[in-house]
Each structure stands twice: as C-alpha cells, then as structure tokens.
Coordinates of C-alpha atoms in Angstrom, one line a residue:
M1 CA 30.2 -4.6 -2.3
L2 CA 29.8 -0.8 -2.0
S3 CA 29.1 0.8 -5.3
T4 CA 26.2 -2.3 -5.5
I5 CA 25.2 -0.9 -1.8
L6 CA 24.2 2.9 -3.0
L7 CA 23.7 1.7 -6.8
L8 CA 21.1 0.8 -5.4
I9 CA 20.0 2.5 -2.4
A10 CA 20.5 5.5 -5.5
V11 CA 17.8 3.5 -7.7
L12 CA 15.3 2.4 -5.5
V13 CA 15.1 6.9 -4.2
W14 CA 15.0 7.4 -7.6
D15 CA 11.6 5.1 -8.2
R16 CA 12.0 4.5 -11.7
I17 CA 12.1 0.6 -11.6
K18 CA 10.2 -2.1 -9.8
T19 CA 11.5 -2.7 -7.0
S20 CA 12.5 -6.0 -6.6
W21 CA 13.9 -6.1 -10.8
A22 CA 16.1 -3.5 -8.5
F23 CA 17.0 -6.5 -6.0
L24 CA 17.7 -8.8 -8.7
A25 CA 19.6 -6.7 -10.7
A26 CA 21.7 -5.8 -7.2
V27 CA 22.3 -10.4 -6.7
G28 CA 23.3 -10.4 -10.3
L29 CA 25.6 -8.0 -10.7
L30 CA 27.6 -9.3 -6.6
A31 CA 26.8 -13.3 -8.0
V32 CA 29.4 -11.7 -11.2
G33 CA 32.0 -10.5 -8.8
G34 CA 32.1 -13.9 -6.8
S35 CA 29.7 -11.8 -3.2
I36 CA 26.6 -14.1 -3.6
E37 CA 26.8 -18.0 -4.8
V38 CA 22.7 -18.5 -6.5
E39 CA 22.2 -21.9 -4.6
G40 CA 22.2 -19.6 -1.3
F41 CA 19.8 -17.0 -3.2
V42 CA 17.9 -19.9 -4.1
A43 CA 18.3 -21.6 -1.0
G44 CA 16.8 -18.2 1.0
I45 CA 13.3 -18.8 -0.1
S46 CA 13.4 -22.4 2.7
N47 CA 14.3 -20.4 5.0
P48 CA 11.3 -20.2 7.6
S49 CA 11.2 -16.7 8.5
I50 CA 10.2 -15.5 4.7
L51 CA 8.1 -19.4 3.9
T52 CA 6.0 -17.2 7.3
I53 CA 5.9 -13.6 6.1
F54 CA 3.4 -15.6 3.5
I55 CA 2.0 -17.6 4.8
L56 CA 0.3 -14.5 7.4
I57 CA -0.2 -12.6 3.6
I58 CA -2.5 -16.2 2.9
I59 CA -4.1 -15.9 6.1
T60 CA -4.4 -12.3 6.4
A61 CA -6.1 -12.2 3.1
G62 CA -8.7 -15.0 4.1
I63 CA -10.4 -12.6 7.6
N64 CA -10.5 -9.7 5.5
D65 CA -12.7 -11.6 2.3
F66 CA -14.9 -13.5 4.8
F67 CA -14.6 -11.3 8.4
D68 CA -16.5 -8.0 7.7
L69 CA -14.0 -5.9 10.7
A70 CA -14.6 -2.5 9.2
A71 CA -18.9 -3.1 10.9
Y72 CA -17.3 -4.5 14.3
F73 CA -15.0 -1.4 14.3
E74 CA -18.2 0.6 13.6
R75 CA -19.0 -0.3 17.5
I76 CA -16.1 1.7 17.8
F77 CA -16.1 4.5 15.5
G78 CA -19.6 5.0 15.9
K79 CA -19.3 7.2 19.1
A80 CA -16.5 9.3 18.4
G81 CA -18.3 12.9 17.1
N82 CA -15.2 14.7 16.4
Q83 CA -12.2 14.2 15.0
R84 CA -10.1 14.0 17.6
S85 CA -12.2 11.1 19.0
F86 CA -11.8 9.6 15.8
I87 CA -8.2 9.2 15.6
L88 CA -7.9 7.9 19.0
R89 CA -10.4 5.0 18.7
M90 CA -9.8 4.1 15.3
G91 CA -5.4 4.1 16.3
I92 CA -6.3 1.7 19.4
S93 CA -8.1 -1.2 17.7
V94 CA -6.9 -0.5 13.9
S95 CA -3.0 -1.3 15.9
A96 CA -4.2 -3.7 17.9
V97 CA -5.5 -5.5 14.1
S98 CA -2.2 -4.7 12.6
S99 CA -0.2 -6.1 15.0
V100 CA -1.2 -9.4 14.9
M101 CA -2.0 -9.4 11.0
N102 CA 0.1 -7.6 7.5
N103 CA -0.2 -4.0 7.7
T104 CA -1.0 -3.0 3.7
P105 CA -4.7 -5.8 4.2
V106 CA -5.5 -3.9 7.3
V107 CA -4.9 -0.2 5.7
A108 CA -7.3 -1.6 2.5
M109 CA -9.9 -2.6 4.6
M110 CA -10.1 0.6 6.6
M111 CA -9.6 2.9 3.6
P112 CA -13.2 3.2 1.9
Y113 CA -14.7 2.6 5.5
V114 CA -12.9 5.9 7.0
Y115 CA -12.9 7.8 3.9
Q116 CA -16.7 7.7 3.4
W117 CA -16.7 8.3 8.0
G118 CA -15.8 11.3 7.1
R119 CA -17.5 12.5 4.2
K120 CA -20.4 11.6 6.7
H121 CA -19.3 13.1 9.2
G122 CA -18.1 16.5 7.1
I123 CA -14.8 15.7 8.5
N124 CA -12.2 16.1 5.3
P125 CA -10.9 12.4 4.7
S126 CA -7.2 13.7 4.2
R127 CA -7.1 14.7 8.8
L128 CA -8.0 10.8 8.9
L129 CA -5.8 8.6 6.0
I130 CA -2.5 9.7 7.5
P131 CA -3.8 8.7 11.0
L132 CA -4.7 5.5 9.1
S133 CA -1.5 5.1 8.4
Y134 CA 0.6 5.7 11.4
S135 CA -2.2 3.1 13.1
A136 CA -1.8 0.5 11.0
I137 CA 2.8 0.6 11.4
L138 CA 2.3 1.4 15.0
G139 CA 0.5 -1.9 15.7
G140 CA 3.1 -3.4 13.4
V141 CA 6.4 -3.2 16.2
I142 CA 4.1 -4.5 18.7
T143 CA 4.3 -7.8 18.1
L144 CA 7.3 -10.4 16.2
I145 CA 4.6 -10.7 12.9
G146 CA 2.8 -7.9 13.0
T147 CA 6.2 -6.6 10.5
S148 CA 8.0 -8.2 7.8
T149 CA 10.2 -6.0 8.9
N150 CA 10.7 -7.4 11.9
L151 CA 10.2 -11.7 10.2
V152 CA 13.3 -10.8 8.2
L153 CA 15.6 -9.3 11.1
N154 CA 15.4 -13.1 12.3
G155 CA 15.8 -13.5 8.4
L156 CA 19.1 -12.5 8.7
L157 CA 20.1 -13.7 11.8
S158 CA 18.7 -17.2 11.2
E159 CA 21.1 -17.6 8.6
N160 CA 23.9 -16.2 10.8
G161 CA 23.4 -18.6 13.1
H162 CA 22.2 -16.0 15.8
P163 CA 20.2 -15.5 18.6
L164 CA 16.9 -15.0 16.9
L165 CA 14.7 -12.1 18.1
G166 CA 10.9 -13.2 19.8
F167 CA 7.4 -12.1 21.1
G168 CA 8.7 -10.6 24.1
D169 CA 12.1 -8.7 23.3
F170 CA 8.5 -6.0 21.0
F171 CA 5.8 -6.6 23.7
V172 CA 6.5 -4.0 26.0
P173 CA 7.7 -1.6 23.8
G174 CA 5.9 -2.0 21.3
V175 CA 2.3 -0.8 23.6
L176 CA 4.9 1.6 24.8
V177 CA 5.3 3.7 21.4
T178 CA 1.9 2.3 19.8
L179 CA 0.2 4.3 23.0
G180 CA 2.8 7.6 23.0
C181 CA 1.9 8.4 19.8
L182 CA -1.4 7.3 19.2
F183 CA -2.0 9.9 22.5
F184 CA 0.9 12.7 20.5
L185 CA -2.0 12.1 17.3
Y186 CA -4.7 12.7 19.5
L187 CA -3.7 16.0 20.7
A188 CA -1.3 17.1 17.5
G189 CA -2.9 15.4 14.7
P190 CA -6.5 18.7 14.1
W191 CA -3.1 21.2 13.8
L192 CA -1.3 18.8 12.1
L193 CA -3.2 17.6 9.6
R194 CA -5.0 20.1 6.3
D195 CA -8.2 19.8 4.0
K196 CA -7.3 18.7 1.1
K197 CA -9.4 19.6 -1.5
E198 CA -10.8 15.8 -2.7
I199 CA -9.9 14.2 -6.2
L200 CA -13.3 13.5 -6.6
K201 CA -15.1 16.5 -5.7
S202 CA -11.7 18.5 -7.6
L203 CA -13.7 15.9 -10.9
E204 CA -16.9 17.5 -11.0
E205 CA -15.5 21.2 -10.6
N206 CA -12.5 21.2 -13.1
A207 CA -14.6 18.0 -15.1
R208 CA -12.2 19.4 -18.0
E209 CA -9.4 18.1 -17.4
Y210 CA -10.6 14.5 -17.5
L211 CA -13.6 14.3 -20.2
V212 CA -15.1 16.6 -23.5
E213 CA -18.3 15.6 -24.3
S214 CA -20.0 15.7 -27.5
S215 CA -22.4 14.7 -29.4
V216 CA -23.7 12.8 -32.4
M217 CA -25.7 15.4 -34.6
I218 CA -28.6 14.7 -36.2
G219 CA -28.0 13.5 -39.6
S220 CA -25.1 12.5 -38.9
P221 CA -23.0 9.9 -40.3
L222 CA -21.6 8.0 -37.9
I223 CA -26.1 7.2 -36.8
D224 CA -26.2 3.6 -37.6
K225 CA -22.6 3.0 -37.4
S226 CA -20.4 0.9 -34.7
V227 CA -18.2 2.6 -32.4
E228 CA -14.8 0.9 -34.1
E229 CA -17.0 1.4 -37.6
A230 CA -16.6 5.5 -36.8
G231 CA -13.3 5.2 -36.1
L232 CA -13.6 5.7 -33.0
R233 CA -11.6 2.9 -31.8
N234 CA -7.3 2.9 -30.7
L235 CA -7.1 6.7 -31.5
E236 CA -4.4 8.3 -30.2
S237 CA -4.4 10.0 -27.7
V238 CA -7.7 10.4 -27.8
F239 CA -10.6 7.5 -26.2
L240 CA -14.5 6.3 -26.0
S241 CA -15.1 6.5 -22.1
E242 CA -18.9 6.4 -22.1
I243 CA -21.8 7.2 -24.2
I244 CA -24.6 8.3 -22.5
R245 CA -28.0 6.9 -24.1
D246 CA -31.8 8.5 -23.3
N247 CA -29.8 9.3 -19.3
V248 CA -28.6 5.3 -19.2
R249 CA -24.6 5.2 -19.5
I250 CA -22.8 2.9 -22.2
S251 CA -19.5 2.3 -20.4
P252 CA -16.6 0.7 -21.2
V253 CA -17.5 1.3 -24.8
K254 CA -17.6 -2.1 -27.2
P255 CA -16.4 -1.8 -30.5
T256 CA -19.7 -3.3 -31.6
E257 CA -22.0 -0.8 -29.9
I258 CA -24.5 0.7 -32.2
L259 CA -24.2 4.7 -32.0
K260 CA -27.7 6.6 -32.5
E261 CA -28.5 10.1 -33.1
E262 CA -28.3 12.6 -30.2
D263 CA -25.8 10.3 -27.9
V264 CA -23.5 12.1 -25.9
L265 CA -20.5 10.6 -26.3
L266 CA -18.2 11.2 -22.8
F267 CA -14.0 10.9 -24.1
G268 CA -10.9 11.2 -22.0
G269 CA -7.3 11.6 -22.9
E270 CA -5.8 14.7 -23.2
T271 CA -8.2 17.3 -23.2
K272 CA -5.9 19.8 -26.5
S273 CA -6.1 16.7 -28.7
T274 CA -9.6 15.8 -27.9
L275 CA -11.5 19.1 -28.4
E276 CA -8.7 18.6 -31.6
F277 CA -10.6 15.6 -32.3
I278 CA -13.9 16.2 -31.9
K279 CA -13.1 19.7 -34.4
K280 CA -12.7 17.2 -37.5
T281 CA -14.6 14.8 -37.5
P282 CA -17.5 14.6 -38.5
G283 CA -21.1 14.7 -37.7
L284 CA -19.4 15.6 -33.7
E285 CA -19.9 18.3 -31.8
L286 CA -19.2 19.3 -29.2
H287 CA -22.0 18.4 -26.3
K288 CA -24.1 22.3 -25.8
K289 CA -24.0 22.3 -22.3
E290 CA -21.6 25.1 -20.6
K291 CA -20.5 22.1 -17.9
L292 CA -20.8 18.8 -17.7
Q293 CA -22.4 17.0 -15.1
I294 CA -20.6 14.8 -13.4
K295 CA -22.7 13.6 -11.5
D296 CA -25.9 13.4 -13.8
N297 CA -23.6 11.3 -16.5
A298 CA -21.2 9.2 -15.0
E299 CA -20.5 7.0 -12.3
I300 CA -16.9 7.8 -11.1
I301 CA -14.7 5.2 -9.2
E302 CA -11.6 6.0 -7.6
A303 CA -9.5 3.1 -7.1
I304 CA -6.2 3.2 -6.4
V305 CA -3.5 0.6 -8.2
T306 CA -2.1 -1.4 -4.8
Q307 CA 0.7 -3.2 -3.3
N308 CA 2.4 -5.6 -6.0
S309 CA -0.4 -5.7 -8.4
M310 CA 1.1 -6.4 -11.8
L311 CA 0.0 -2.4 -12.9
D312 CA 2.6 -1.8 -11.2
R313 CA 4.7 0.0 -14.1
Q314 CA 3.6 -1.5 -17.1
S315 CA 1.8 0.9 -19.8
V316 CA -2.5 1.2 -20.6
K317 CA -2.4 -0.3 -23.4
Q318 CA 0.3 -2.7 -23.3
I319 CA -2.2 -4.5 -20.4
G320 CA -5.8 -4.4 -22.2
F321 CA -6.8 -2.1 -19.4
R322 CA -10.3 -1.9 -20.8
E323 CA -10.4 -5.1 -22.0
K324 CA -8.8 -7.2 -19.2
Y325 CA -11.3 -5.1 -16.6
D326 CA -14.7 -4.3 -18.1
A327 CA -13.1 -0.2 -16.8
A328 CA -11.6 2.9 -18.9
I329 CA -9.3 4.8 -17.0
I330 CA -10.4 8.8 -17.1
G331 CA -7.5 10.2 -15.1
V332 CA -4.4 9.6 -13.2
H333 CA -3.3 11.7 -9.7
R334 CA 0.2 10.8 -8.5
S335 CA 2.0 12.5 -5.7
G336 CA -1.5 14.4 -4.6
E337 CA -0.9 15.8 -8.9
N338 CA -3.1 15.0 -12.2
V339 CA -0.5 13.4 -13.9
G340 CA -1.0 14.4 -18.5
G341 CA -0.6 12.8 -21.6
R342 CA -2.2 10.1 -23.0
I343 CA -3.4 7.6 -21.2
G344 CA -3.0 4.1 -23.6
A345 CA 1.0 5.3 -23.4
M346 CA 0.6 6.3 -19.2
Q347 CA 3.1 3.7 -17.2
L348 CA 0.7 3.4 -14.1
R349 CA 2.8 2.6 -10.2
T350 CA 2.0 1.6 -7.5
G351 CA 0.1 3.7 -5.4
D352 CA -1.4 5.0 -8.0
L353 CA -5.3 7.1 -7.6
L354 CA -7.1 5.4 -11.2
L355 CA -10.2 7.5 -11.8
L356 CA -12.8 5.1 -13.7
T357 CA -16.2 4.8 -15.3
T358 CA -16.4 1.0 -15.3
G359 CA -19.1 -0.9 -16.7
T360 CA -21.5 -4.0 -14.9
E361 CA -17.9 -6.6 -15.3
F362 CA -16.0 -4.0 -13.3
R363 CA -16.4 -5.6 -9.3
S364 CA -15.9 -9.2 -10.2
R365 CA -12.8 -8.8 -12.3
N366 CA -10.5 -7.1 -10.0
K367 CA -12.0 -8.9 -7.3
R368 CA -9.6 -11.5 -8.7
S369 CA -6.7 -10.3 -9.4
N370 CA -6.8 -7.6 -6.6
D371 CA -4.7 -5.5 -8.4
L372 CA -7.3 -2.3 -7.5
L373 CA -8.7 -1.1 -3.8
I374 CA -11.9 1.0 -4.4
I375 CA -12.0 4.3 -2.0
N376 CA -15.8 5.0 -2.6
S377 CA -17.4 2.7 -1.7
L378 CA -18.4 -0.1 0.9
E379 CA -18.5 -3.9 -1.2
R380 CA -20.0 -6.4 1.4
K381 CA -18.4 -9.1 3.3
E382 CA -19.4 -12.9 2.4
E383 CA -19.9 -14.3 5.8
L384 CA -19.0 -17.6 7.7
S385 CA -21.6 -19.6 9.0
P386 CA -21.7 -19.6 12.8
K387 CA -19.8 -23.0 12.6
K388 CA -17.0 -22.6 10.5
K389 CA -16.5 -19.4 12.9
L390 CA -15.5 -21.1 15.6
I391 CA -14.3 -23.5 13.8
F392 CA -12.1 -21.3 12.9
F393 CA -12.0 -19.1 16.1
S394 CA -10.8 -22.0 18.7
S395 CA -7.6 -23.1 15.4
L396 CA -6.4 -19.4 16.0
I397 CA -7.1 -19.3 19.8
I398 CA -5.3 -23.2 20.1
A399 CA -2.3 -22.1 17.5
A400 CA -1.5 -18.9 19.4
G401 CA -1.5 -20.6 22.6
L402 CA 0.8 -23.3 21.5
A403 CA 3.0 -21.3 20.3
I404 CA 2.9 -18.2 23.1
F405 CA 4.1 -21.3 25.3
N406 CA 7.2 -22.6 22.4
V407 CA 4.9 -26.4 22.4
L408 CA 5.4 -25.3 18.5
S409 CA 7.0 -23.3 16.2
L410 CA 5.7 -20.3 14.4
F411 CA 5.2 -21.4 11.6
N412 CA 4.3 -24.6 12.7
A413 CA 1.3 -22.8 14.8
L414 CA 0.5 -21.0 11.2
L415 CA 0.5 -24.0 9.3
I416 CA -2.7 -25.4 11.7
I417 CA -4.4 -21.5 11.1
L418 CA -4.3 -22.2 7.3
L419 CA -4.4 -25.5 7.0
T420 CA -8.6 -24.6 8.4
Q421 CA -8.2 -22.0 6.8
L422 CA -8.6 -24.9 3.5
I423 CA -11.1 -26.9 5.4
I424 CA -13.8 -24.5 6.0
R425 CA -13.2 -23.2 2.6
M426 CA -12.1 -19.8 3.7
T427 CA -9.2 -20.1 1.4
N428 CA -8.6 -21.9 -1.7
V429 CA -5.8 -22.0 -4.2
E430 CA -6.8 -20.2 -6.2
N431 CA -7.0 -17.2 -3.4
I432 CA -3.5 -18.7 -1.7
K433 CA -1.8 -17.9 -5.9
K434 CA -2.8 -15.0 -6.0
N435 CA -1.8 -13.4 -2.6
I436 CA 2.3 -15.3 -3.2
S437 CA 3.2 -12.0 -4.7
F438 CA 6.7 -13.3 -6.7
D439 CA 7.7 -9.6 -6.2
L440 CA 7.7 -10.2 -3.1
L441 CA 9.1 -13.6 -2.9
I442 CA 12.2 -12.4 -5.1
I443 CA 12.7 -9.4 -2.3
L444 CA 12.9 -11.2 0.6
I445 CA 15.6 -14.1 -0.6
S446 CA 17.6 -11.1 -2.3
A447 CA 17.9 -8.6 1.0
L448 CA 19.2 -12.7 2.8
S449 CA 21.5 -12.3 -0.2
I450 CA 23.0 -9.3 0.5
G451 CA 23.3 -9.3 4.3
D452 CA 25.1 -12.7 3.9
A453 CA 27.1 -10.9 1.3
L454 CA 27.6 -7.0 2.8
L455 CA 29.3 -9.5 5.6
N456 CA 31.3 -12.5 3.8
S457 CA 33.4 -9.1 1.2
G458 CA 34.8 -7.0 5.1
A459 CA 32.1 -3.8 3.3
A460 CA 30.0 -3.8 6.2
D461 CA 33.1 -3.8 8.4
Y462 CA 34.6 -0.8 6.7
I463 CA 30.9 1.1 7.0
T464 CA 30.8 0.6 10.3
N465 CA 34.5 2.1 10.9
L466 CA 33.4 4.2 8.4
L467 CA 30.5 5.4 10.4
F468 CA 31.0 3.8 14.3
S469 CA 34.3 4.9 14.4
N470 CA 35.7 5.2 17.9
A471 CA 33.0 3.2 18.9
A472 CA 34.4 1.5 21.7
S473 CA 35.0 4.6 23.4
W474 CA 31.3 5.9 22.9
S475 CA 28.4 5.5 26.0
P476 CA 25.8 2.6 25.3
L477 CA 23.4 4.9 24.7
G478 CA 25.4 6.9 22.3
V479 CA 25.9 3.6 20.7
V480 CA 22.3 2.6 20.2
V481 CA 21.4 5.9 19.7
G482 CA 23.7 6.0 16.7
V483 CA 22.1 3.0 15.6
F484 CA 18.6 4.0 16.0
V485 CA 19.4 7.5 14.1
T486 CA 21.1 5.6 11.1
T487 CA 18.5 3.0 10.2
L488 CA 15.9 5.8 10.5
I489 CA 17.7 7.4 7.7
L490 CA 17.7 4.3 5.8
T491 CA 13.8 3.8 6.1
S492 CA 13.2 6.9 5.1
L493 CA 14.7 7.2 1.6
I494 CA 14.0 2.8 0.9
T495 CA 11.8 0.5 2.1
N496 CA 11.9 -1.1 4.6
V497 CA 13.4 -4.4 4.3
A498 CA 15.8 -2.7 1.6
A499 CA 16.9 -0.8 5.4
I500 CA 16.8 -3.7 7.9
T501 CA 18.8 -6.0 5.3
I502 CA 21.5 -3.3 4.5
I503 CA 21.4 -1.5 8.4
F504 CA 22.0 -5.6 9.7
P505 CA 25.3 -6.8 8.8
I506 CA 26.6 -2.9 10.3
V507 CA 25.1 -4.0 13.0
L508 CA 26.5 -6.8 13.3
S509 CA 29.9 -5.5 12.8
L510 CA 28.9 -2.6 15.3
A511 CA 28.5 -5.7 18.3
A512 CA 31.8 -6.7 18.1
V513 CA 33.3 -3.7 19.0
S514 CA 31.0 -1.5 20.5
P515 CA 30.5 -1.6 24.6
V516 CA 26.5 -3.0 24.4
S517 CA 24.9 -6.4 23.7
E518 CA 23.7 -7.6 19.9
H519 CA 20.5 -8.4 20.8
V520 CA 20.3 -4.2 21.7
L521 CA 21.6 -2.9 18.4
F522 CA 19.1 -5.2 16.3
L523 CA 16.1 -4.3 19.1
T524 CA 17.3 -1.0 18.0
A525 CA 17.3 -1.8 14.2
A526 CA 14.3 -3.2 14.0
Y527 CA 12.3 0.2 16.2
A528 CA 14.5 2.0 14.0
A529 CA 13.4 0.1 10.5
S530 CA 9.4 0.6 11.1
C531 CA 9.9 4.1 12.0
C532 CA 8.4 4.1 8.9
F533 CA 6.4 8.3 8.7
I534 CA 8.1 10.8 7.6
T535 CA 7.9 9.9 3.3
P536 CA 5.3 8.7 1.5
F537 CA 7.3 5.9 0.0
A538 CA 9.0 4.3 3.3
Y539 CA 6.1 2.6 3.8
Q540 CA 3.4 1.1 1.5
T541 CA 0.3 2.0 4.0
N542 CA 2.0 5.6 2.8
L543 CA 1.9 5.3 -0.5
M544 CA -1.7 4.3 -0.1
V545 CA -3.5 6.9 1.8
M546 CA -1.1 9.6 -0.3
E547 CA -3.2 9.3 -2.6
A548 CA -6.9 8.4 -1.6
G549 CA -6.0 11.9 0.8
N550 CA -4.9 13.8 -1.9
Y551 CA -1.6 14.9 0.3
N552 CA 1.3 15.5 -1.4
F553 CA 5.8 15.1 0.2
N554 CA 5.2 17.8 2.7
D555 CA 1.6 17.0 4.4
F556 CA 4.3 13.6 5.7
L557 CA 7.1 16.1 6.8
R558 CA 4.4 17.5 8.5
V559 CA 2.9 14.9 10.7
G560 CA 5.3 12.9 9.9
I561 CA 9.6 14.2 12.2
P562 CA 7.2 15.3 15.1
T563 CA 5.7 11.3 15.1
S564 CA 9.5 10.0 14.7
I565 CA 10.9 12.4 17.0
V566 CA 8.1 10.8 19.7
Y567 CA 8.3 7.8 18.4
A568 CA 12.1 7.8 18.9
L569 CA 12.2 9.5 22.2
I570 CA 9.4 6.6 23.8
F571 CA 11.8 3.4 22.6
L572 CA 15.5 4.8 23.3
I573 CA 14.1 6.4 27.0
F574 CA 12.6 2.4 27.4
A575 CA 15.9 0.6 26.4
T576 CA 18.0 2.9 28.3
L577 CA 15.9 2.0 31.4
K578 CA 15.6 -1.8 30.3
F579 CA 19.3 -2.8 28.9
N580 CA 21.1 0.4 31.2
L581 CA 22.4 2.3 28.9
L582 CA 23.3 5.1 30.9

C-alpha cells in the first residue's frame, strides 16, 4: 500500500501522465493486491458528495453561459484607478462568487476581462492574474461547496461513517482567511508581482520564432495548383498556417485552396526546417519584407488548454486540430517558455498557451467543446429574458434557504436549481454531457477507494506513527500545526484532491491517539489542502494564469510563500481561540 502511494505521489509530481490515469493505475494495483474491492470502487459513483461536485459544475456552466458576470464586476472594477485598488475590488468580488460557484469557470470567465482591463489601464496583466487565481482559491474556503476539496473530504467522512462538516464550519474562518490574504495582496502585491513580457508582444517582436513568410514567385510552377497538388500538405516539420492575398487572410488553409501569383504564405513549425523547405521548393522565395508585420497580416488568438480538456496529452496531429477547430497552431508556450519542435507531433498539456491563426468557424466549434479558453478577447454572452431571470433567481433563493435551514439536503437543493435551469433552457442534455468530465469522475471515485485502502491496510496507522510519534504527548496546537504543515506540503506537490485523499486516513488514525478532536483535525486538513499558492501545479487556476501571465515557477514562490504564511497564521490563530488549543 505504501509503495503504491509513494509511486502515485511520484507520478503526480513528475506530471508526465494524466492525473486520472495515475489514480486509475493506483486503484488497479491495489485491486490486484486485494486492498480494494471492485464493487466498492464502482459504488463511489453514487456517493452524494461526488454527485454534488458534478451538479455544481453543470449549474456553474449554465450561469457562466447566460450571465455576463464580468459586466457586473465592471461597475466595481471600473472605478479602480490603480493596481492596488483593482486587486482589492477584484479579490473581494471574485472570492464572493467563487464561494458558491466552481472556481475554475470563475477564473476562466474573468481572465479575458482582467487581461483587457490591465492592457487598457497600462498595467501589465502579470500584475493582476496571480491575484485573480488566489482570489478564487480563497473564496472556495468560505463555504462547503466553494471547492471540491471540501466535498471530497465530506465524501470520505460519509464513506467511513463520521459526522460531516457543514456550512457553519467554514464560514467564519473562511471569511477571516480570505480578507486577511486579500489585504496582504493589496499591500504587498505591487512589490511582489513583476512585469512579464506579454507573449503576444513577444510574438510581434520576434515573429521569425513562430512564422516564416514566403511568396509565390512570378511564373512559379505552383500557380493555379491547389495546396495539396503543390505538395504543401502533410509536411514533416512544417505546416502552411495561412495565405495572405491582396491583404485578405485565408486561414486555416484548406487543401483545395488554389495558389495565386504573389500570394504570401505563412509557414509555422521549426524555423530551420521551414527555411530549408522554402529554399528547396521551386517557385517559393522568402518574402522581401525584413520584418513580418503580425498586426498587419494575421489575427493571432491566445488560448489556453482548459482543465479536463480532451486535448490534454494528445498530439496535435492525432486529434486533427486544424480540421476540428478551424485553426492552426503557430506556437505553444509552457511554463513561461516557447516549446520548440515539430508542432504536429507535440503533445498538448493542460495549461498550455496556444498561439492560433483561426478561421471563421473557430469560435463556434470551440464553444461546443470548451477545450480552449480564449484570453485576448471578450465574447458576448447570451441573455435570459427578465421572466426567466426571475424564475431562476427565485429557485436559487428558495433552494438555498431550504438547504441552510436543513429542510432539504444540499444535494436535493442543487437538484432543484438544476431542474429549473433545464426548464428555462439555461442548460440542456448536450451541455450536461459537455461539462461532465470522465477524467474528474475517475479521480474522485479513485480518491474514495484509495482513502479506504489506506485505512483498511493499516498503512495509515504506520504513517501516523512515523510522522506523529508520541503525538499523545504533544500540545493540541502542536498536533494541529503538524497536520496543517504535512497537508500543505502534499497539496503543494500534488493536486488538492490527492492531498486530502492521502491525509484523511492519517488524520483519522491521529485522532485516536491525540488530544485534539477529529472535527478540528479534519477542518485543519481541509484548509491546508486548499492552501494552493506556492506552486503553479497545486491548483488548476494557477496553471491557467501561469501561461496567460507568462509566469515561471519562481513567480509563484515569490508571491505564494508569504501568502501561505499569512493564510496559515490566520487559520491557526482562529483555531487556537475557537477550540482552546493552548
């Protein structure tokens, strides 16, 4: 059991295999070893906490499709005159919304707006995007439904017959932690956050790193031939990104497109290979302009591969990117750097920033899949009629009230809201299918099974004895600090769901021998698992803003470590006073 857990952690830190595959492989090993029953694994699908996560995702997607929250926030943000003011106003607003909505779509919805606001006001977006991600993470700890971490923990508690955590357990510490960290970012953010060169500007300045421009010569044998007939399709390390004819863009280029004299052809791929290809192709020559004028010739869209996108770990050629999305990739940025090599053979990853030249169908095709988040343009939202808005908000208020006063379970209250969305056509079966991630389902039900296996195998007791030997003689505050630090290290190295999965059985074993109640220890683990500020891979919203802001690992360390210290101190002071830990 311990070998499997260590292997799982190593694979997650290595980050070369999809998280869902890593969890599934771990479950497979444990099933073969007899630590997990297949029936128990399958039964995890019906766990109310797991189902609640998916219902929340679907409800959030419907709200995101029909309510332009960025426009509402404009009334608050629009009055901000500087970086500090914007961070504080944005932080309070985003954290409030994130406390009741899934964090990832909140950040996805706000990123284009924050990006454009920064450019409009002469503030580098890199000074605003990390605070956006942190604000969403902070808002998630205010309520039970604010983050999947809390719901997964409740799922583990339910599986093992222990009392569940409720809204009242999270609200006060969540508000204190959120306001404290936002105030810290308000004061220290301008010093800690640095200007980073925007990737689009880098593209404009160094176009030759991404595109090579050539011309169809006068009298060229390529004239009046289709792209395919001219041998410009399915090339080894080069692809034809677009054609510019009489200042009109043709992109993406279809195989049947007929070449004309003096067409300007933009090739992407490895620059060296592209240059060699142009030189050896009769009838083509390097374009005579000394510098490629990106702004004049091409519309470049920046888009991020979203969490749970079908593009994750798939090669560009394998998925038929150009045909599927009506767009061509001219560059890929990962971890703040341009990824070189043959684009067709490149495996895309969650969080990758893609530089695209797009056709007319791109936006509609992408909207059907939500695989890519466009960050350098704002899209118009569909509007609900006043009658439908009244029906939706009425059901929202009624369902929330019934849940708060324990008339209905949280699960049933959310079902009412989802049913209302279906009735007024805020969502449909197609949208539900689109927003249900099979990868996420595997991770969540695997987490429940692995947590049970850690307990049943005795591995949790062994780890507890190893990490918390003589815990019976520790002070209550010492035990709580130990749980917080251990969970914080885990959540900084692996995903928050994996961290809470591994720490849960350890805390359960620790509660049996320590002077601190299991309720306090589980609450501590929940808050520590959501302290995802130090590394970009600790939480999906960090990965999303990493590429958009052109950040590197050190940027997160610089801002995340002090933010985590403030977060930890506020929670530990609250826990000490609330539960008499001294």
